């Protein structure tokens, strides 16, 4: 099943043709600051199954709380975060789940960096929880 999505203003549109391998919530401080909220929720897909159909996302490179280099892509017009990947694993993308046009049927399987979660962050009790960065 293909998924489509895009940013708030519509300047960026994308299509995912590969299966989503995991839906993961990250509660690290970097993701909290990047989202302006409790963290991020990412749908992981191989790069080969992701295509930008419209627009050209801007990129921002930073060191994540794990110490790894993370490259984040976002809309330069409205600021919506679109996707990210680790420098060491450029072939696996974390698409921001809130940018999907239809996320029905998806469920968070893992919460990471739970040691940094805000007290008001809600976590599905049935999801796996990892205090830091998984291997």
C-alpha positions as YAML, in Angstrom:
chain: A
units: angstrom
residues:
- id: 1
  name: UNK
  ca: [0.00, 0.00, 0.00]
- id: 2
  name: UNK
  ca: [1.40, 3.39, -1.00]
- id: 3
  name: UNK
  ca: [1.30, 6.29, 1.43]
- id: 4
  name: UNK
  ca: [1.34, 9.97, 0.54]
- id: 5
  name: UNK
  ca: [2.03, 13.00, 2.65]
- id: 6
  name: UNK
  ca: [3.43, 16.47, 2.86]
- id: 7
  name: UNK
  ca: [4.02, 19.60, 4.86]
- id: 8
  name: UNK
  ca: [1.53, 22.03, 6.37]
- id: 9
  name: UNK
  ca: [1.62, 24.56, 3.52]
- id: 10
  name: UNK
  ca: [1.66, 22.00, 0.68]
- id: 11
  name: UNK
  ca: [5.03, 23.06, -0.76]
- id: 12
  name: UNK
  ca: [6.46, 19.57, -0.08]
- id: 13
  name: UNK
  ca: [4.65, 16.40, -1.18]
- id: 14
  name: UNK
  ca: [5.95, 12.84, -1.13]
- id: 15
  name: UNK
  ca: [5.02, 9.23, -1.87]
- id: 16
  name: UNK
  ca: [6.08, 6.12, 0.05]
- id: 17
  name: UNK
  ca: [5.92, 2.91, -2.00]
- id: 18
  name: UNK
  ca: [7.81, 0.60, 0.38]
- id: 19
  name: UNK
  ca: [6.25, -0.99, 3.45]
- id: 20
  name: UNK
  ca: [6.68, 0.95, 6.69]
- id: 21
  name: UNK
  ca: [9.01, -1.23, 8.76]
- id: 22
  name: UNK
  ca: [8.36, 0.38, 12.15]
- id: 23
  name: UNK
  ca: [6.60, 3.30, 13.81]
- id: 24
  name: UNK
  ca: [8.88, 4.60, 16.58]
- id: 25
  name: UNK
  ca: [8.50, 7.47, 19.07]
- id: 26
  name: UNK
  ca: [11.64, 9.28, 20.21]
- id: 27
  name: UNK
  ca: [11.60, 11.28, 23.44]
- id: 28
  name: UNK
  ca: [15.19, 12.63, 23.35]
- id: 29
  name: UNK
  ca: [15.76, 16.34, 23.99]
- id: 30
  name: UNK
  ca: [16.82, 16.93, 20.37]
- id: 31
  name: UNK
  ca: [13.53, 15.52, 19.08]
- id: 32
  name: UNK
  ca: [11.59, 17.50, 21.69]
- id: 33
  name: UNK
  ca: [13.22, 20.72, 20.51]
- id: 34
  name: UNK
  ca: [12.89, 19.85, 16.81]
- id: 35
  name: UNK
  ca: [9.18, 19.13, 17.22]
- id: 36
  name: UNK
  ca: [8.32, 21.72, 19.86]
- id: 37
  name: UNK
  ca: [6.49, 18.94, 21.67]
- id: 38
  name: UNK
  ca: [7.03, 15.59, 23.43]
- id: 39
  name: UNK
  ca: [9.36, 14.32, 20.69]
- id: 40
  name: UNK
  ca: [8.94, 12.76, 17.28]
- id: 41
  name: UNK
  ca: [7.08, 9.80, 15.82]
- id: 42
  name: UNK
  ca: [8.76, 8.36, 12.74]
- id: 43
  name: UNK
  ca: [7.60, 5.83, 10.17]
- id: 44
  name: UNK
  ca: [10.73, 4.01, 8.99]
- id: 45
  name: UNK
  ca: [11.07, 3.17, 5.29]
- id: 46
  name: UNK
  ca: [13.96, 2.38, 2.97]
- id: 47
  name: UNK
  ca: [15.11, 5.38, 0.92]
- id: 48
  name: UNK
  ca: [14.45, 3.38, -2.26]
- id: 49
  name: UNK
  ca: [10.72, 3.43, -1.38]
- id: 50
  name: UNK
  ca: [10.48, 7.19, -0.75]
- id: 51
  name: UNK
  ca: [10.11, 9.91, -3.38]
- id: 52
  name: UNK
  ca: [9.70, 13.66, -3.11]
- id: 53
  name: UNK
  ca: [6.99, 14.56, -5.65]
- id: 54
  name: UNK
  ca: [6.93, 18.31, -5.10]
- id: 55
  name: UNK
  ca: [9.29, 20.82, -3.54]
- id: 56
  name: UNK
  ca: [12.82, 20.66, -2.21]
- id: 57
  name: UNK
  ca: [13.20, 20.17, 1.54]
- id: 58
  name: UNK
  ca: [15.86, 22.14, 3.36]
- id: 59
  name: UNK
  ca: [18.29, 20.12, 5.49]
- id: 60
  name: UNK
  ca: [19.80, 20.63, 8.92]
- id: 61
  name: UNK
  ca: [22.66, 18.49, 10.25]
- id: 62
  name: UNK
  ca: [23.16, 18.07, 13.99]
- id: 63
  name: UNK
  ca: [24.50, 15.70, 16.63]
- id: 64
  name: UNK
  ca: [21.68, 13.79, 18.31]
- id: 65
  name: UNK
  ca: [21.59, 12.90, 22.00]
- id: 66
  name: UNK
  ca: [23.08, 9.53, 20.99]
- id: 67
  name: UNK
  ca: [26.16, 11.37, 19.69]
- id: 68
  name: UNK
  ca: [25.38, 10.26, 16.15]
- id: 69
  name: UNK
  ca: [25.06, 12.72, 13.29]
- id: 70
  name: UNK
  ca: [21.44, 13.21, 12.27]
- id: 71
  name: UNK
  ca: [20.27, 14.94, 9.10]
- id: 72
  name: UNK
  ca: [16.78, 16.46, 9.34]
- id: 73
  name: UNK
  ca: [14.76, 17.61, 6.31]
- id: 74
  name: UNK
  ca: [11.99, 20.19, 6.58]
- id: 75
  name: UNK
  ca: [9.90, 22.63, 4.54]
- id: 76
  name: UNK
  ca: [11.70, 25.96, 4.20]
- id: 77
  name: UNK
  ca: [8.35, 27.75, 3.83]
- id: 78
  name: UNK
  ca: [6.26, 26.49, 6.77]
- id: 79
  name: UNK
  ca: [8.94, 24.72, 8.85]
- id: 80
  name: UNK
  ca: [7.20, 21.33, 8.96]
- id: 81
  name: UNK
  ca: [9.67, 18.51, 9.67]
- id: 82
  name: UNK
  ca: [9.37, 15.90, 6.90]
- id: 83
  name: UNK
  ca: [11.99, 13.19, 7.49]
- id: 84
  name: UNK
  ca: [15.43, 12.44, 8.87]
- id: 85
  name: UNK
  ca: [18.18, 9.86, 8.71]
- id: 86
  name: UNK
  ca: [21.38, 9.11, 10.53]
- id: 87
  name: UNK
  ca: [24.56, 9.91, 8.64]
- id: 88
  name: UNK
  ca: [25.67, 6.30, 9.17]
- id: 89
  name: UNK
  ca: [22.43, 4.85, 7.74]
- id: 90
  name: UNK
  ca: [21.36, 7.09, 4.83]
- id: 91
  name: UNK
  ca: [19.33, 4.30, 3.21]
- id: 92
  name: UNK
  ca: [16.77, 4.16, 6.06]
- id: 93
  name: UNK
  ca: [14.54, 7.21, 6.52]
- id: 94
  name: UNK
  ca: [12.36, 8.21, 9.46]
- id: 95
  name: UNK
  ca: [9.33, 9.95, 7.92]
- id: 96
  name: UNK
  ca: [7.47, 12.15, 10.41]
- id: 97
  name: UNK
  ca: [4.21, 10.30, 10.96]
- id: 98
  name: UNK
  ca: [2.20, 13.51, 11.37]
- id: 99
  name: UNK
  ca: [2.95, 14.41, 7.74]
- id: 100
  name: UNK
  ca: [1.23, 11.27, 6.38]
- id: 101
  name: UNK
  ca: [-2.12, 11.93, 4.71]
- id: 102
  name: UNK
  ca: [-3.51, 8.71, 6.22]
- id: 103
  name: UNK
  ca: [-1.88, 7.01, 9.19]
- id: 104
  name: UNK
  ca: [-4.79, 4.73, 10.03]
- id: 105
  name: UNK
  ca: [-3.67, 1.24, 10.87]
- id: 106
  name: UNK
  ca: [-0.26, 2.37, 12.13]
- id: 107
  name: UNK
  ca: [0.68, 1.87, 15.78]
- id: 108
  name: UNK
  ca: [3.81, 2.91, 17.67]
- id: 109
  name: UNK
  ca: [5.83, -0.24, 18.36]
- id: 110
  name: UNK
  ca: [8.72, 1.31, 20.32]
- id: 111
  name: UNK
  ca: [9.38, 4.37, 22.48]
- id: 112
  name: UNK
  ca: [13.07, 5.33, 22.73]
- id: 113
  name: UNK
  ca: [14.90, 7.71, 25.05]
- id: 114
  name: UNK
  ca: [12.15, 7.23, 27.62]
- id: 115
  name: UNK
  ca: [14.62, 8.40, 30.27]
- id: 116
  name: UNK
  ca: [14.25, 11.91, 28.78]
- id: 117
  name: UNK
  ca: [10.47, 11.82, 28.30]
- id: 118
  name: UNK
  ca: [8.44, 14.75, 29.60]
- id: 119
  name: UNK
  ca: [6.12, 13.90, 32.50]
- id: 120
  name: UNK
  ca: [3.13, 14.66, 30.25]
- id: 121
  name: UNK
  ca: [4.26, 12.33, 27.44]
- id: 122
  name: UNK
  ca: [1.80, 9.50, 26.98]
- id: 123
  name: UNK
  ca: [3.16, 6.09, 26.05]
- id: 124
  name: UNK
  ca: [1.20, 3.07, 24.89]
- id: 125
  name: UNK
  ca: [1.65, 0.50, 27.67]
- id: 126
  name: UNK
  ca: [1.83, -2.31, 25.10]
- id: 127
  name: UNK
  ca: [4.74, -0.69, 23.18]
- id: 128
  name: UNK
  ca: [8.36, -1.59, 23.83]
- id: 129
  name: UNK
  ca: [10.25, 1.03, 25.87]
- id: 130
  name: UNK
  ca: [13.99, 1.73, 25.67]
- id: 131
  name: UNK
  ca: [15.64, 4.19, 28.08]
- id: 132
  name: UNK
  ca: [18.24, 5.30, 25.51]
- id: 133
  name: UNK
  ca: [19.22, 4.62, 21.91]
- id: 134
  name: UNK
  ca: [18.60, 1.07, 20.67]
- id: 135
  name: UNK
  ca: [21.58, -0.72, 19.13]
...
